[in-house]
XYZ file of C-alpha atoms in Angstrom:
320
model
C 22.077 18.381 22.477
C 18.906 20.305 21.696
C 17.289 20.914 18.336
C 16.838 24.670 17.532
C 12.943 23.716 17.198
C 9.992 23.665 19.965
C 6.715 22.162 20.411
C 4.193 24.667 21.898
C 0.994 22.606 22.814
C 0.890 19.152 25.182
C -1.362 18.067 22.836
C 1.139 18.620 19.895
C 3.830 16.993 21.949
C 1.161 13.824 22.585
C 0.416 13.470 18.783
C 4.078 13.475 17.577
C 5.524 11.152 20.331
C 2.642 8.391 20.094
C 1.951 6.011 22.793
C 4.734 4.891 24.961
C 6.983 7.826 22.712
C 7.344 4.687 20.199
C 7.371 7.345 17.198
C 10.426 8.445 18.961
C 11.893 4.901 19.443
C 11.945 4.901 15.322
C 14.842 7.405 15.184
C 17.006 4.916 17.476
C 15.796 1.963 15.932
C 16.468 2.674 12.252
C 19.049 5.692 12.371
C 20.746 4.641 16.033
C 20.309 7.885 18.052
C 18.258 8.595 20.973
C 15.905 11.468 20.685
C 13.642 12.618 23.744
C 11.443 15.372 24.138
C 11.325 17.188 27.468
C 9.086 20.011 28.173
C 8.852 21.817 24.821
C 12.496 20.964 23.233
C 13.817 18.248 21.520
C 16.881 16.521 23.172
C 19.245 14.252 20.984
C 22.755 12.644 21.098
C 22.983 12.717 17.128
C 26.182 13.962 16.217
C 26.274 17.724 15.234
C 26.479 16.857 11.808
C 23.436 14.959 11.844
C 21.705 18.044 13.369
C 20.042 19.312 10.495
C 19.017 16.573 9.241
C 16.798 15.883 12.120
C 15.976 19.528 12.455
C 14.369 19.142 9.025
C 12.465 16.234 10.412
C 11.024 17.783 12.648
C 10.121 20.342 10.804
C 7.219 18.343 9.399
C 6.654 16.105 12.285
C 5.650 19.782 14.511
C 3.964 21.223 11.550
C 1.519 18.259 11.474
C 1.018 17.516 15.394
C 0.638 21.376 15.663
C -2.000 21.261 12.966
C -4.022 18.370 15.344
C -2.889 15.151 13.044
C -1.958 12.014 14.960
C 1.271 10.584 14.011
C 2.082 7.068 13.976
C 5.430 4.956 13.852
C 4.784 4.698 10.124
C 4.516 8.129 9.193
C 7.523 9.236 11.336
C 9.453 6.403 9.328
C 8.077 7.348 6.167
C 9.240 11.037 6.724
C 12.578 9.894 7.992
C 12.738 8.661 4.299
C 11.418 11.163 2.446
C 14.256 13.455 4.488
C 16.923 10.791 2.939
C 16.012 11.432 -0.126
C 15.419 15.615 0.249
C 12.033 15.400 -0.596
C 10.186 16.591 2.323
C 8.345 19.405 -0.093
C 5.130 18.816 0.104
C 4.670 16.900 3.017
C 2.287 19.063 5.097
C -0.040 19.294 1.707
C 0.034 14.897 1.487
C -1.564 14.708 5.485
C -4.084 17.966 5.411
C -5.984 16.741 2.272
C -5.596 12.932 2.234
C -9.165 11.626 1.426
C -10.576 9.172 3.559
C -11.120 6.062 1.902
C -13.057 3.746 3.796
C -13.390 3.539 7.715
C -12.708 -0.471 8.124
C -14.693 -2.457 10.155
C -12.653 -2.092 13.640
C -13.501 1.992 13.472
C -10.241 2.839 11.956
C -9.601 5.661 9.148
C -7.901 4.210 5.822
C -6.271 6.838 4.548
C -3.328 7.132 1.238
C -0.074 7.305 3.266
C 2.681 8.142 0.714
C 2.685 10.538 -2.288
C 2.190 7.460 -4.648
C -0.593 5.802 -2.818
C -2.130 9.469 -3.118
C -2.236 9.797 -6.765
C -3.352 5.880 -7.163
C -5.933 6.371 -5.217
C -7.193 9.793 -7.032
C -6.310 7.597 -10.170
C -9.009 4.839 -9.151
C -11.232 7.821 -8.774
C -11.026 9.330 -12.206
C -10.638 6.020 -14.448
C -12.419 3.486 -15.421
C -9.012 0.791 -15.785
C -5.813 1.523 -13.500
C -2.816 -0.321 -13.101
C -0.946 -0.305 -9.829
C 2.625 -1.692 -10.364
C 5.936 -1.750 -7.959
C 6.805 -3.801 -5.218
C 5.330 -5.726 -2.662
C 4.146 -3.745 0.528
C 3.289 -0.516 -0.718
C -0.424 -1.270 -0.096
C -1.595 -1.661 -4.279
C -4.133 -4.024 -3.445
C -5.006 -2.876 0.154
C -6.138 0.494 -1.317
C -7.706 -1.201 -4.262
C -9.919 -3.048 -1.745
C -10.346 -0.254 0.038
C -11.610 2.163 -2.411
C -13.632 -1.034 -4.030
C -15.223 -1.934 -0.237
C -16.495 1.783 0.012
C -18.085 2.051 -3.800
C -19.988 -0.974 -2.725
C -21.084 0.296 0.595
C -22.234 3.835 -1.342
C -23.909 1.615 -3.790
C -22.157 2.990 -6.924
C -21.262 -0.583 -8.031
C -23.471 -3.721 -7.370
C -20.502 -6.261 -6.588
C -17.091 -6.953 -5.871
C -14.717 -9.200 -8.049
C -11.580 -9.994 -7.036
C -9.336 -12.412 -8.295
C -5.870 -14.000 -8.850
C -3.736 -16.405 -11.491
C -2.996 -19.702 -9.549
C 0.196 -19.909 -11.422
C 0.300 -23.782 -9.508
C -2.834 -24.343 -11.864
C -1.200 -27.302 -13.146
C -0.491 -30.594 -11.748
C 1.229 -29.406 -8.740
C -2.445 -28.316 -7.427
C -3.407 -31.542 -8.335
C -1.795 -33.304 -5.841
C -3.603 -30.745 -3.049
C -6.335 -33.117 -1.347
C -9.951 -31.356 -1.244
C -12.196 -30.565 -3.787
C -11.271 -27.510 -6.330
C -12.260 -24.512 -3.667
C -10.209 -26.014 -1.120
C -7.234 -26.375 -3.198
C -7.834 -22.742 -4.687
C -8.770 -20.838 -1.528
C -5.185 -20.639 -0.206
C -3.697 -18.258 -3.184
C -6.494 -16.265 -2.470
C -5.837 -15.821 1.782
C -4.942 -11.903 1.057
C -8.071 -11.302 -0.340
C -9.864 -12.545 2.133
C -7.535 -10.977 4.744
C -8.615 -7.498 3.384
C -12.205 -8.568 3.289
C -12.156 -9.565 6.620
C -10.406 -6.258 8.383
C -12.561 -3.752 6.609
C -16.021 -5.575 6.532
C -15.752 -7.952 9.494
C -15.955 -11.812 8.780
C -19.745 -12.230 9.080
C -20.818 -9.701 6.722
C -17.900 -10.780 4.196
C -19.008 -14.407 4.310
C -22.623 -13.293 4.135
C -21.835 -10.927 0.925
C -20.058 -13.980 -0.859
C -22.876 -16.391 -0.083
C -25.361 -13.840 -1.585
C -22.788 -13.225 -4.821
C -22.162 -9.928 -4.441
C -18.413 -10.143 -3.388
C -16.711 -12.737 -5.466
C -13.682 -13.984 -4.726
C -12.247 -16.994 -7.864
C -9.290 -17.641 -9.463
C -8.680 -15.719 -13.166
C -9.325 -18.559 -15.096
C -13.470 -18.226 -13.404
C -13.378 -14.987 -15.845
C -13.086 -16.346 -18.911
C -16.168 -15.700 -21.137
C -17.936 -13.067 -19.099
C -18.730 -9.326 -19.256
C -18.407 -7.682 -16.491
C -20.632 -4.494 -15.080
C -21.631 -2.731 -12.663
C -18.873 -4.196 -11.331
C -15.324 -3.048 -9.319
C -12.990 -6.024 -10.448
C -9.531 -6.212 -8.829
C -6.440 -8.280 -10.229
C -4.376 -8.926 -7.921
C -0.581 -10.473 -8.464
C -1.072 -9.839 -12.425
C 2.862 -9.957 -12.912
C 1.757 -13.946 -13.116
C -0.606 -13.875 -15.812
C 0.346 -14.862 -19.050
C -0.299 -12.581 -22.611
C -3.001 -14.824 -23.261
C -4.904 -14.629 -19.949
C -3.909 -10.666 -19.166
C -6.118 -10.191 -22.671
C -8.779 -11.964 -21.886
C -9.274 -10.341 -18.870
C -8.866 -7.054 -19.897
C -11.499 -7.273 -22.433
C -14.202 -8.334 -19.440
C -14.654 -4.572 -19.111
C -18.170 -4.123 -18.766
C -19.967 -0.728 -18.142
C -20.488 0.971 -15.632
C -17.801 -0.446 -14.322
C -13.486 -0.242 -12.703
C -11.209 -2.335 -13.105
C -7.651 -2.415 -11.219
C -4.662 -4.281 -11.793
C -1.549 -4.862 -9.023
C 1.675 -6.536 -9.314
C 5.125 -6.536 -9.012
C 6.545 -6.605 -13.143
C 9.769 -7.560 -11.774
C 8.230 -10.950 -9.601
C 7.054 -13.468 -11.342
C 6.349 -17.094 -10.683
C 5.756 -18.118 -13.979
C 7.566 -21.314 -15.519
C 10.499 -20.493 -16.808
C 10.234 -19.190 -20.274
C 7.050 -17.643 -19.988
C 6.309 -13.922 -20.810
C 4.231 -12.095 -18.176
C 0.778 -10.227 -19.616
C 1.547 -7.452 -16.987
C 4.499 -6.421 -18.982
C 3.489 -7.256 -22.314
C 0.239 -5.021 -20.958
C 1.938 -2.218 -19.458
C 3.890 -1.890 -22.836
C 1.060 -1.765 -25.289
C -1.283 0.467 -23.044
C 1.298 3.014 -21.490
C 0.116 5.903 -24.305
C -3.579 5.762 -23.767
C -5.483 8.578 -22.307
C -8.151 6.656 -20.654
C -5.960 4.159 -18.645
C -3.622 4.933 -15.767
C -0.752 3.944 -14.447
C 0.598 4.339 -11.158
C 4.020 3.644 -10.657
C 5.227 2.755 -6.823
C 8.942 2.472 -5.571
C 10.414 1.365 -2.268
C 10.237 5.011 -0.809
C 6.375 3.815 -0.641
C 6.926 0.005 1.195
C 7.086 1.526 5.020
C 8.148 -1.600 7.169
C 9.080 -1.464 10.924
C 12.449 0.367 11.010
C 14.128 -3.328 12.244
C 12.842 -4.813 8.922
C 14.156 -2.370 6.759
C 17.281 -2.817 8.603
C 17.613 -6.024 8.108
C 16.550 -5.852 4.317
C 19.694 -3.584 3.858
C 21.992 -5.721 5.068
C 21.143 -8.298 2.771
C 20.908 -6.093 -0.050
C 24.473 -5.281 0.805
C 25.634 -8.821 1.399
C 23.703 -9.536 -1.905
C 25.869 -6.456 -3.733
C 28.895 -8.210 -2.840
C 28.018 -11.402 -3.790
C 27.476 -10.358 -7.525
């Protein structure tokens, strides 16, 4: 069956199909149709009541490719989504002004991808403390990196903090053999992760050895004031009241701090009140702080994973 929509340029037709036509291979993968573009038409055995649905779809996906922006797997998934939901408004407006964040160290453009990540990032901008809250994979701390690897490289801060709790601070980490880095240094692999991929490992290693990227646990905070500074705490839903305060009040001039975490993860011994939530609850009504709030419309996995996730959140429904 064809859609009642065409493609006019090859190049159009190159952007939205990707290499291989794997943006295509997302509709069969994650909505189990086959659609195919031949010539300028789109072909697809969807069932006729699925036909506007995809028309809508497409919609975007031509508007964009027509309007020379490459589309990958992601952003045809993410649109696929946003179509669930009937919130494709807006769409066109998210990929013509996203603002370039940082170009990592491979040559690629990081860019916000989602309506949340847009305003978080725009947030991060504009304030001088932000909190970036939701669930895991909707790129909180990879933006936060990001934005905090490109104010370094522009020279509007002087270093890079950025830390986590190490909730197995206790005597579980005792029993780790090496000396205190060694046994710390694998809570903080993401970090480096992000380091690595947008600065390259040399000049990341070669930053940390000369101090000006700093990568510790929270409890290396304690008792200093930091400026000049972009500080980044990551995983916060696992600090406690006590520790969430005393990093807050580090705040030096001249100088952003953002938070990430999940409020509804924590690893925490049982009993133990999260300083994310008792934070998020005291500082939700002040001007000067922001929140950004992020939902699973905004964690874009490969269309097999979220497959898979829904099953289990189904078999996990019945269970209950």
């Amino acid at each position: 069956m064809k859609l009642n929509r065409q493609i006019h340029h090859a190049e159009a037709i190159a952007r939205l199909v990707g290499i291989q036509d794997r943006n295509l291979l997302v509709f069969k993968q994650y909505l189990g149709m086959n659609v195919s573009v031949m010539g300028s038409e789109v072909i697809t055995d969807a069932k006729k009541e699925q036909i506007p649905f995809l028309e809508a779809i497409f919609d975007v996906l031509i508007e964009l490719a027509e309007h020379q922006i490459q589309l990958s797997e992601r952003d045809v998934m993410y649109i696929i989504k946003l179509a669930e939901k009937e919130q494709l408004d807006n769409v066109f407006e998210l990929y013509q002004n996203r603002r370039k964040v940082l170009v990592n160290d491979s040559g690629r453009s990081i860019y916000p991808k989602t309506f949340n990540q847009k305003k978080y990032v725009e947030a991060i901008s504009n304030y001088d403390l932000v909190f970036g809250v939701g669930p895991a994979g909707t790129g909180k701390t990879y933006l936060a990196v990001a934005q905090a690897v490109s104010d370094l490289k522009n020279s509007k801060i002087k270093k890079l903090i950025l830390t986590r709790p190490v909730v197995e601070a206790g005597e579980n980490l005792g029993f780790l053999p090496g000396d205190l880095k060694e046994k710390v240094d694998p809570y903080l692999v993401p970090l480096y992760d992000a380091l690595y991929e947008m600065l390259g490992v040399q000049t990341t290693l070669s930053l940390i050895e000369k101090g000006i990227i700093e990568i510790a646990p929270l409890a290396y905070m304690r008792g200093r004031t930091l400026e000049n500074a972009f500080v980044i705490l990551d995983e916060a839903q696992n600090t406690t009241k006590v520790q969430m305060k005393m990093f807050l009040t580090r705040l030096g001039f001249a100088s952003k701090m953002v938070i990430t975490g999940d409020p509804s993860q924590t690893d925490l011994p049982k009993g133990a009140s999260s300083g994310l939530n008792q934070a998020l609850d005291l500082l939700t009504e002040l001007d000067d702080i922001k929140i950004i709030t992020f939902e699973k419309i905004d964690v874009v996995r490969h269309p097999l994973v979220q497959r898979i996730l829904e099953r289990y959140e189904i078999n996990e429904n019945k269970s209950s």
